[in-house]
Short mmCIF file of C-alpha atoms and ligand atoms in Angstrom, two decimals:
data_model
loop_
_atom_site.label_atom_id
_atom_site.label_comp_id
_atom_site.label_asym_id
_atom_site.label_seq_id
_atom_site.Cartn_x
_atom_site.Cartn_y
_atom_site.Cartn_z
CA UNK I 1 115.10 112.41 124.98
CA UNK I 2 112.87 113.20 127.86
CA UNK I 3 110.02 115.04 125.72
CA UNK I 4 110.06 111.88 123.59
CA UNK I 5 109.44 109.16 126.65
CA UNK I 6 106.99 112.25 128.16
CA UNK I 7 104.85 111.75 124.54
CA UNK I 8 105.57 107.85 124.73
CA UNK I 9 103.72 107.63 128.36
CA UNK I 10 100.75 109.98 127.50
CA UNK I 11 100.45 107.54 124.14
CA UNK I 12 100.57 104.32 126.37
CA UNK I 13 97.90 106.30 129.07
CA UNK I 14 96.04 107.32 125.80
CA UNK I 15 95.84 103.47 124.49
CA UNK I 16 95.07 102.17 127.91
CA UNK I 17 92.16 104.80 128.60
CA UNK I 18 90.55 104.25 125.16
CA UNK I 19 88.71 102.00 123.23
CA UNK I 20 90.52 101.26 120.29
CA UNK I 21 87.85 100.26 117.36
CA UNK I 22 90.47 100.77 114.80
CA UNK I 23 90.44 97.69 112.67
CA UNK I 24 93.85 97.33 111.68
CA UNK I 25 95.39 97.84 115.19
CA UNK I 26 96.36 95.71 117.04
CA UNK I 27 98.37 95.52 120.51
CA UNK I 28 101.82 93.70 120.29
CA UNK I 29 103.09 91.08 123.04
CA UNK I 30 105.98 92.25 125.62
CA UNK I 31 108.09 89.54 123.55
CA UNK I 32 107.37 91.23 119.75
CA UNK I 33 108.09 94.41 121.50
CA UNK I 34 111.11 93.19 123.43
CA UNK I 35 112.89 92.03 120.72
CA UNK I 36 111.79 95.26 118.57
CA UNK I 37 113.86 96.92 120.85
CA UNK I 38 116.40 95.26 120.92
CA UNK I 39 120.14 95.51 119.73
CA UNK I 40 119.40 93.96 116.34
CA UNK I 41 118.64 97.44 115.32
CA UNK I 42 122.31 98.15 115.19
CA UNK I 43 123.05 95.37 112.34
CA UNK I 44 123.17 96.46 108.76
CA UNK I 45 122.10 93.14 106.59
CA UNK I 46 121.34 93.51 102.85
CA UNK I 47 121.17 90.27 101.30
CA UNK I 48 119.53 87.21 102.37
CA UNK I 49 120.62 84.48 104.70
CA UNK I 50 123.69 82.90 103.54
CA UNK I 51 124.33 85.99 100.78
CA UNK I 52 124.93 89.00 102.37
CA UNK I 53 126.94 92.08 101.38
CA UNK I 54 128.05 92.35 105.11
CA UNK I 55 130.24 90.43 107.53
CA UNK I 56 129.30 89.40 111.18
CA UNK I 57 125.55 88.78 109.94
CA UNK I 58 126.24 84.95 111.22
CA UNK I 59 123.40 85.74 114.10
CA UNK I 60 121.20 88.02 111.77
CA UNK I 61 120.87 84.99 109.42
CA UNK I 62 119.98 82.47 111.82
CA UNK I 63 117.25 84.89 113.08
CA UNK I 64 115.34 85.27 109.20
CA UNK I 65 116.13 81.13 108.63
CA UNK I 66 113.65 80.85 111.51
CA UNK I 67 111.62 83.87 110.33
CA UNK I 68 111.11 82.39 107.39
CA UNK I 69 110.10 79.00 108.76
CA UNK I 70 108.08 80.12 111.36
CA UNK I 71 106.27 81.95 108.19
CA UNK I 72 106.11 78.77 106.13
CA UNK I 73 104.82 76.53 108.60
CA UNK I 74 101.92 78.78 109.99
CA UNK I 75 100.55 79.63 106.69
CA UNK I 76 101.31 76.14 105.54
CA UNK I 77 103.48 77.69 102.57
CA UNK I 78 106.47 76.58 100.90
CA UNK I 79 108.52 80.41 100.28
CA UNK I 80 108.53 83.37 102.13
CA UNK I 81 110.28 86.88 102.02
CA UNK I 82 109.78 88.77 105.82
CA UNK I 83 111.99 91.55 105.23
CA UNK I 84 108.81 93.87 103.35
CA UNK I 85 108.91 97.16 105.72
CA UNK I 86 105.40 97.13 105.29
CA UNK I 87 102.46 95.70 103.56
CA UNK I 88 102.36 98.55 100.87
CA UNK I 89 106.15 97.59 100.00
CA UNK I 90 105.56 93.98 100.05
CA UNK I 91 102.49 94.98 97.31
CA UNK I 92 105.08 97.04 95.31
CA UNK I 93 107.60 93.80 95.24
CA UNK I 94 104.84 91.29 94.64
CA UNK I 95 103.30 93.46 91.51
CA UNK I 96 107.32 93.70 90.16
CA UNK I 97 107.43 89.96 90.35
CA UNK I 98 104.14 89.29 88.64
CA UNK I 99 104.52 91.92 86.28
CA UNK I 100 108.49 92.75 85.54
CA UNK I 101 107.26 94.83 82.63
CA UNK I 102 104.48 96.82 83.73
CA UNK I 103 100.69 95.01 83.40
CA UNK I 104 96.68 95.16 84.19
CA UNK I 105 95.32 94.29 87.40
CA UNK I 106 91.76 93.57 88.37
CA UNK I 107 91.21 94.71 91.74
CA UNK I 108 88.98 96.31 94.31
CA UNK I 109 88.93 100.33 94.38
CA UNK I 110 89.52 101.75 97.54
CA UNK I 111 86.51 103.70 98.34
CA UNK I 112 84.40 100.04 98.02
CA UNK I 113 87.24 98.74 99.92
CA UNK I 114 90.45 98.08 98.33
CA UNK I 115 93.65 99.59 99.55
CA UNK I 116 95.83 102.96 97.97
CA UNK I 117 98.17 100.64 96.54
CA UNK I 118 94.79 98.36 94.64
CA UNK I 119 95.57 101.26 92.08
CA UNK I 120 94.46 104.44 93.94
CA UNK I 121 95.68 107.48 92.12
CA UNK I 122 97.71 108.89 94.75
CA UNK I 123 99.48 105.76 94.67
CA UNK I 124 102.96 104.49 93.13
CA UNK I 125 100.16 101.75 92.01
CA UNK I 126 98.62 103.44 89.30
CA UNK I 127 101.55 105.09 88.14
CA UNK I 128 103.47 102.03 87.15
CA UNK I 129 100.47 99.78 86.57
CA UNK I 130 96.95 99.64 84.60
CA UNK I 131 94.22 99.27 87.00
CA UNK I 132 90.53 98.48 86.25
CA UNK I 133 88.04 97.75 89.10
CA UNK I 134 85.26 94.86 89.87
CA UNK I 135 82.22 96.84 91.43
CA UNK I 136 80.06 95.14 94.79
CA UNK I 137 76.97 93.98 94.65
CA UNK I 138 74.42 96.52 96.20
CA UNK I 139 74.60 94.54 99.22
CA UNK I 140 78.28 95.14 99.65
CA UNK I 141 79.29 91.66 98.84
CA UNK I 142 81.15 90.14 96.10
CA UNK I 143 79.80 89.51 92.89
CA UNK I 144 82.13 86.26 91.47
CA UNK I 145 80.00 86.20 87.99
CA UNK I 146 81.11 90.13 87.39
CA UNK I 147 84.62 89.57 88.43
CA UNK I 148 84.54 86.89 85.64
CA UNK I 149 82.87 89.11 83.15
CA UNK I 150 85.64 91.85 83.65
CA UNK I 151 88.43 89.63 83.57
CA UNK I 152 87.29 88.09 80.03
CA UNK I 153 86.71 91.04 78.57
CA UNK I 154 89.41 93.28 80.05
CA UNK I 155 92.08 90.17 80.40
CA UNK I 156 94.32 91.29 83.15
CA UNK I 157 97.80 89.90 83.91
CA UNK I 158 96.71 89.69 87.81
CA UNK I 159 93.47 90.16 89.77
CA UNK I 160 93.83 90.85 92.95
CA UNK I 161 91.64 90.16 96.09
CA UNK I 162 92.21 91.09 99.91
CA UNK I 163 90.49 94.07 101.37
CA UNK I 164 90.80 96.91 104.25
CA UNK I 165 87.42 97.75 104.65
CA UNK I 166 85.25 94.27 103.95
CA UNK I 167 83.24 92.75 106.51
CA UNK I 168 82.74 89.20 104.23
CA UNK I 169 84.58 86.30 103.66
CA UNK I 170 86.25 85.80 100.50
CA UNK I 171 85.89 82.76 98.36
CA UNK I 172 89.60 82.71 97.11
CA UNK I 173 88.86 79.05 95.26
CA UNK I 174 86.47 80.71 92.81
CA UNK I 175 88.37 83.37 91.95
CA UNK I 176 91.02 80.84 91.56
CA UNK I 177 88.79 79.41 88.98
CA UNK I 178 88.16 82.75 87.51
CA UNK I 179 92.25 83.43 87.03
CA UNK I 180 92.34 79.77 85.05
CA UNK I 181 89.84 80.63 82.77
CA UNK I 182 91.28 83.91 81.91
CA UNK I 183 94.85 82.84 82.16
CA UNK I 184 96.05 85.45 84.41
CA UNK I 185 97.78 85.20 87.31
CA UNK I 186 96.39 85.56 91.49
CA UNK I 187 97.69 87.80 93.99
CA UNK I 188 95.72 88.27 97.50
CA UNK I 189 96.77 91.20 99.58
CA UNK I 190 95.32 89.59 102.84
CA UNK I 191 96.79 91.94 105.41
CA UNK I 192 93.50 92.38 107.10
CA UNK I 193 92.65 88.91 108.06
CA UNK I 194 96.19 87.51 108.39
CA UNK I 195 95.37 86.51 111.93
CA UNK I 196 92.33 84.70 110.78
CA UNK I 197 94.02 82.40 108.26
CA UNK I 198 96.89 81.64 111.03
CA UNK I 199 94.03 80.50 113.05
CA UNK I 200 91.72 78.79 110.17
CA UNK I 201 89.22 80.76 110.80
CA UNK I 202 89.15 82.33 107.18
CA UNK I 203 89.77 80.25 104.18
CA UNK I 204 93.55 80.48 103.08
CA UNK I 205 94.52 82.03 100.19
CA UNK I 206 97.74 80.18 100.35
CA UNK I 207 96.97 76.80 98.19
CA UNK I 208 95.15 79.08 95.71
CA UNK I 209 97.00 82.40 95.15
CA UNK I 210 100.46 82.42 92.85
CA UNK I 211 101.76 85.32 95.39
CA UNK I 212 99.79 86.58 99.07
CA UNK I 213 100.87 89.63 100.65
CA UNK I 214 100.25 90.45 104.33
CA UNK I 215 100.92 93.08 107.02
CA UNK I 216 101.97 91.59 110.69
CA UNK I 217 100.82 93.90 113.22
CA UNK I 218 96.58 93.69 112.26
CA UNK I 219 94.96 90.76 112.94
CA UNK I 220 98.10 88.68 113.10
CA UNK I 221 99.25 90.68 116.18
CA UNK I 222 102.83 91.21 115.61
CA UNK I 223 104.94 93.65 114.92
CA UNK I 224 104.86 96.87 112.42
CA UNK I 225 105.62 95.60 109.21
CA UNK I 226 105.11 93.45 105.46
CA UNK I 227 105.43 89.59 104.69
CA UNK I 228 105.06 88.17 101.36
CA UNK I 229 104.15 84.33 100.97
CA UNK I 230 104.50 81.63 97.69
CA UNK I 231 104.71 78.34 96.50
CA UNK I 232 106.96 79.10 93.23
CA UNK I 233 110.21 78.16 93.24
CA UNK I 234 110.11 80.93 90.31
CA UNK I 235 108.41 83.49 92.35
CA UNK I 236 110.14 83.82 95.11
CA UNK I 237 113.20 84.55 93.45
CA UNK I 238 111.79 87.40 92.27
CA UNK I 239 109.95 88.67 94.79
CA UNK I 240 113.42 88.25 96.45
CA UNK I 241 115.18 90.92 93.98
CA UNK I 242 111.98 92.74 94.03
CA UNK I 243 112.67 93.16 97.56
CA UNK I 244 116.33 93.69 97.76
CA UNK I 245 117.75 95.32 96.06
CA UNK I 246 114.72 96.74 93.83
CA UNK I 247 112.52 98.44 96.30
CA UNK I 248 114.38 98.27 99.36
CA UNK I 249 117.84 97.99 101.37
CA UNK I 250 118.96 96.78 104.49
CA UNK I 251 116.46 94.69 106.42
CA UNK I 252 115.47 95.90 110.00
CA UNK I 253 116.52 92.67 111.70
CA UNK I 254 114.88 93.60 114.57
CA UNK I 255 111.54 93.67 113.32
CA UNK I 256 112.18 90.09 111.35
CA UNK I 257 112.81 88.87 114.50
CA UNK I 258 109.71 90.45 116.19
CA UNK I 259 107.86 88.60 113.49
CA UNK I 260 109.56 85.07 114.31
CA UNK I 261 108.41 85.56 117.93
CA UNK I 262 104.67 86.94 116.58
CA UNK I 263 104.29 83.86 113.76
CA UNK I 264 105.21 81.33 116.74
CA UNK I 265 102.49 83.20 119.11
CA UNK I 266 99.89 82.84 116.54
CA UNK I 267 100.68 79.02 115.90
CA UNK I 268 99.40 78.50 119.27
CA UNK I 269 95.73 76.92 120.69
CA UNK I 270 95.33 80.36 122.93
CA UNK I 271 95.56 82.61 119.82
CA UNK I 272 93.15 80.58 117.69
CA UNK I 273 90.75 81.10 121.29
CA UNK I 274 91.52 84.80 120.88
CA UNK I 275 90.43 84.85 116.92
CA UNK I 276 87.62 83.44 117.79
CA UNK I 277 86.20 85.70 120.04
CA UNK I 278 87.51 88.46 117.92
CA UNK I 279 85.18 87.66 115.42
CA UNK I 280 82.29 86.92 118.27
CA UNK I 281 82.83 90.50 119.45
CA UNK I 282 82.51 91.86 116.22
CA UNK I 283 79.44 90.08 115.34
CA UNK I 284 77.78 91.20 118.65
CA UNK I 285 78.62 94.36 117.84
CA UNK I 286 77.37 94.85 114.41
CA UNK I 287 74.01 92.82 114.97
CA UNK I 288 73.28 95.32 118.67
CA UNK I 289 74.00 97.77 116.39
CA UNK I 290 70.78 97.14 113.70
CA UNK I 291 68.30 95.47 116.52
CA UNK I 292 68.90 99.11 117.95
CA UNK I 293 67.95 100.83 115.09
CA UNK I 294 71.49 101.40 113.06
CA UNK I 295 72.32 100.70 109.60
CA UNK I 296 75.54 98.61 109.71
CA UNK I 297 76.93 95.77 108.06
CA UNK I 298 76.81 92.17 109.18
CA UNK I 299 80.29 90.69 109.41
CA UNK I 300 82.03 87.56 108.86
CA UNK I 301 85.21 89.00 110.25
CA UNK I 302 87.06 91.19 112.47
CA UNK I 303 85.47 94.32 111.07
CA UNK I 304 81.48 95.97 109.95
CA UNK I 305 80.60 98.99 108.25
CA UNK I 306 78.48 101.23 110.28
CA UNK I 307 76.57 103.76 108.02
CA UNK I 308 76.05 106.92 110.27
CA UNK I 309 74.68 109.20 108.14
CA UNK I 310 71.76 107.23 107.46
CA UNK I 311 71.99 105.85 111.28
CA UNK I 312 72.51 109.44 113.16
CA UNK I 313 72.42 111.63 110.44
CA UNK I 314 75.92 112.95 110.48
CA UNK I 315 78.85 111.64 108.47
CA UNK I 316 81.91 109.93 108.88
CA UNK I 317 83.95 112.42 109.91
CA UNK I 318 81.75 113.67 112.33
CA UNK I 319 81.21 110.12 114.18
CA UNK I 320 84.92 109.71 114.45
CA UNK I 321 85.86 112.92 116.08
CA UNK I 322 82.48 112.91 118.38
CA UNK I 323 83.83 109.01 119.30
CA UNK I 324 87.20 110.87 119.88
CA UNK I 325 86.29 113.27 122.01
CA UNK I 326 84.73 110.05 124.63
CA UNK I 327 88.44 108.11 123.62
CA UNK I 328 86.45 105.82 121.25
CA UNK I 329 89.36 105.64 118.58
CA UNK I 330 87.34 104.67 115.15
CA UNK I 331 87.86 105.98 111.69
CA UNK I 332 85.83 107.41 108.75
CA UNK I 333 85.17 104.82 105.98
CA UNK I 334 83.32 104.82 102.57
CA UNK I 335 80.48 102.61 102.63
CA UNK I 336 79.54 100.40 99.39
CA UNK I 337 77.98 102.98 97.17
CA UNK I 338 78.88 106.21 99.14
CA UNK I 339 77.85 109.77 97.88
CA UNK I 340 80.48 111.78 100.27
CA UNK I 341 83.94 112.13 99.19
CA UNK I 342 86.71 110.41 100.87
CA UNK I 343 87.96 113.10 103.25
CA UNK I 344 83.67 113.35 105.04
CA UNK I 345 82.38 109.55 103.96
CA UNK I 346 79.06 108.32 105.24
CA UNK I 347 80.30 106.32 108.06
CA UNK I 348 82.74 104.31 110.18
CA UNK I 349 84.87 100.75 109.89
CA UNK I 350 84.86 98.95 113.19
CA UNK I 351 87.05 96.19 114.34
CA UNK I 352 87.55 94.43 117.21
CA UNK I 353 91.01 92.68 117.15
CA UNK I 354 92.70 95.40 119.45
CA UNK I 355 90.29 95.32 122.30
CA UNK I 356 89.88 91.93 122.06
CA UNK I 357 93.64 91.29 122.88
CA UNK I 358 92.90 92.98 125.89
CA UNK I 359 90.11 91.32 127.52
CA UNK I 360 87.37 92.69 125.39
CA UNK I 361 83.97 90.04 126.30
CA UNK I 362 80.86 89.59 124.28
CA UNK I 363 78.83 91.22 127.04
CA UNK I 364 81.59 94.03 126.58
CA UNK I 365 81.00 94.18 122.67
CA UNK I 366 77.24 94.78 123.14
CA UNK I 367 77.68 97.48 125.73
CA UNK I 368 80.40 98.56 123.06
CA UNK I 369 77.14 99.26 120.57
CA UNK I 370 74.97 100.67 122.73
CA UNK I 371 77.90 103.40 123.90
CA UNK I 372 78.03 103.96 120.44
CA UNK I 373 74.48 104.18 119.30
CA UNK I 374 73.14 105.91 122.75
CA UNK I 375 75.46 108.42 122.06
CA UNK I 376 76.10 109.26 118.43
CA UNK I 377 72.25 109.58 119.03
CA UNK I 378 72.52 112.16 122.00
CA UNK I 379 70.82 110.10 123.95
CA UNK I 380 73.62 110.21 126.49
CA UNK I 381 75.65 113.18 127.24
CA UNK I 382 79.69 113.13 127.37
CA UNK I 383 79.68 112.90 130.67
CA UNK I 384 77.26 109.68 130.92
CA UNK I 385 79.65 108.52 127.84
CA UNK I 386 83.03 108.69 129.15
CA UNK I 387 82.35 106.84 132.56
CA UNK I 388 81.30 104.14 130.62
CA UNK I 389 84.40 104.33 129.03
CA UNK I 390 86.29 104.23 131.82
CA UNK I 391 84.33 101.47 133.37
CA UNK I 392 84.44 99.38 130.31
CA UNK I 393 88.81 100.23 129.52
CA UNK I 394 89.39 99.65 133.74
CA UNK I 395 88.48 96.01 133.40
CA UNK I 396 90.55 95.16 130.49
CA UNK I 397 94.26 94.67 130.38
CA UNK I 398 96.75 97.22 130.30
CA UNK I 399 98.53 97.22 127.38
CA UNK I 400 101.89 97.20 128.78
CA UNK I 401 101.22 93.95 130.40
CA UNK I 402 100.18 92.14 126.76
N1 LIG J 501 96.01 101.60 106.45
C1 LIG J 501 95.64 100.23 106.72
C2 LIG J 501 94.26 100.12 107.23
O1 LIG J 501 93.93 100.88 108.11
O2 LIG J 501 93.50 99.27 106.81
C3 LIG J 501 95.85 99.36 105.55
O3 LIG J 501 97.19 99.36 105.24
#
């Protein structure tokens, strides 16, 4: 036991030294992580509320009933399944409920964006479904007019929209209008900005989509694990046996009711104040970036695109262990039209929701750039690098106190 709490301390001194850029990490309250570790562990569950193939789960249920409400009323949404173990499970059950008999999906590919399970090949995605891709404009962005082009000529049974690695918003109403005119269905993954359509700061896929899938522990700041969100009376019954008992068993309890505490955090006034200047910090960030001389995305959420090899003239790869070595936690990303294969890329996605949560200013976002640009351009040593590290990480709060 002891060498595990040993590793557990030197991760909570390595998270409270750093500078954690990552964009999907985020740092949990005490409550979420209270009641993560708590006795609910010990229950077994299968079933749902009301229907389970275990006795004594009279507590268990009362703890997903709220779940499950807290769910509905912060995405304003009339189903919801929490028990997903994590967002690429809830995508497995939400593509068995669309598509009981195998299908086509429209999506994103990962290297523009998209996640493993948009129909990467090392995926259970592409094994047990058809994927083509919609390309992005030059610019990065969507192009709505070539969705629609693909989708009447290739006539999908889904497409699919919600990103990892986009910086833009994402008009969910026209591709809404896009699904009606082919006559397929609409599923948005929107793990990534989850926290920013609690706060309605991103346009909600919710009154548009037929099924939205969604991590809780990026943007939403809860705890490790999957959520999946509809309005059909229909569809939720089969994303429920998608669920249970087709992808998954027992529930962990504990984490559904981490997730009630972390949807009633996020329904509050002071976490739509922290979304905001989440996506403040990022902006500062990306636009320091190019008036210093960098080629990097603008952003429109929590995340940008920086291109380093064009920017420093090393890749991906070699930015993120360089940042490492300071304990500026980033990590290689393809950028739109990348000629570098996914293990190098040509440069870095950077988000701001984790050092946000702890205390993260504007003024601290644009001294964020210029650590990274003064550096990645050896224009400070790692000597000149790390103090500013430390001076930026002592200010902020420590994460055990979140
Ligand atoms: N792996 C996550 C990310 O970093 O974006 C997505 O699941």
């Amino acid at each position: 036991m002891q060498d595990i709490l040993d590793l557990i301390q030197k991760e909570q001194d390595r998270q409270n030294k750093g500078i954690e850029l990552i964009a999907s990490e985020n740092y949990a309250s005490k409550d979420v992580r209270k009641v993560t570790g708590s006795i609910l562990t010990n229950k077994y569950a299968e079933g749902y509320p009301g229907r389970r193939y275990y006795g004594g789960c009279e507590f268990v249920d009362e703890i997903e009933r709220i779940a499950i409400k807290e769910a509905c009323d912060l995405f304003e949404c009339k189903f919801a399944n929490v028990q997903p173990h994590s967002g690429s499970q809830a995508n497995a059950a939400a593509y068995r409920a669309l598509m009981p008999n195998g299908g086509k999906v429209l999506s994103l590919v990962l290297n523009d964006g998209g996640h493993l399970t948009h129909g990467s090949p090392v995926s259970f995605s592409s094994n047990f479904y058809t994927f083509i891709h919609y390309p992005l404009d030059k610019d990065g962005r969507l192009n709505y007019e070539s969705i629609k082009e693909i989708a009447l000529q290739e006539k999908p049974d889904v497409i699919l929209s919600g990103y990892s690695a986009f910086p833009y918003e994402i008009d969910f109403k026209k591709i809404r209008e896009i699904c009606d005119e082919v006559g397929c269905l609409m599923m948005v993954d929107m793990a990534h900005i989850a926290g920013l359509v609690a706060a309605k700061k991103h346009i909600s896929p919710i009154p548009y989509a037929d099924i939205v899938t969604s991590t809780t522990h990026k943007t939403l700041r809860g705890p490790r694990g999957g959520l999946i969100l509809t309005n059909s009376p229909e569809l939720i019954k089969k994303i429920n046996s998608a669920v249970f008992p087709f992808y998954q068993g027992g529930p962990l309890e504990h984490v559904v009711a981490a997730k009630a505490v972390c949807f009633k955090e996020a329904h509050t006034n002071s976490f739509v104040k922290y979304v905001e200047s989440l996506m403040e910090n990022t902006k500062i960030c990306s636009k320091t970036l190019r008036d210093l001389g960098a080629i990097a995305t603008d952003t429109e959420n929590h995340l940008f695109l920086l291109n380093t090899l064009d920017s420093f003239g090393i890749t991906g790869l070699e930015a993120q262990k360089k940042l490492e070595e300071i304990g500026v936690t980033t990590n290689k990303n393809m950028i739109p039209g990348d000629k570098l294969t996914p293990k190098e890329t040509s440069g870095l996605r950077i988000g701001f929701a984790a050092v946000t949560t702890r205390g993260c200013t504007k003024e601290d976002a644009a001294e964020i750039a210029k650590l990274i640009f003064n550096y990645l351009s050896n224009k400070i040593n790692k000597e000149e690098a790390s103090s500013k590290v430390k001076e930026l990480t002592s200010k902020w709060k420590l994460i055990e106190n979140i």
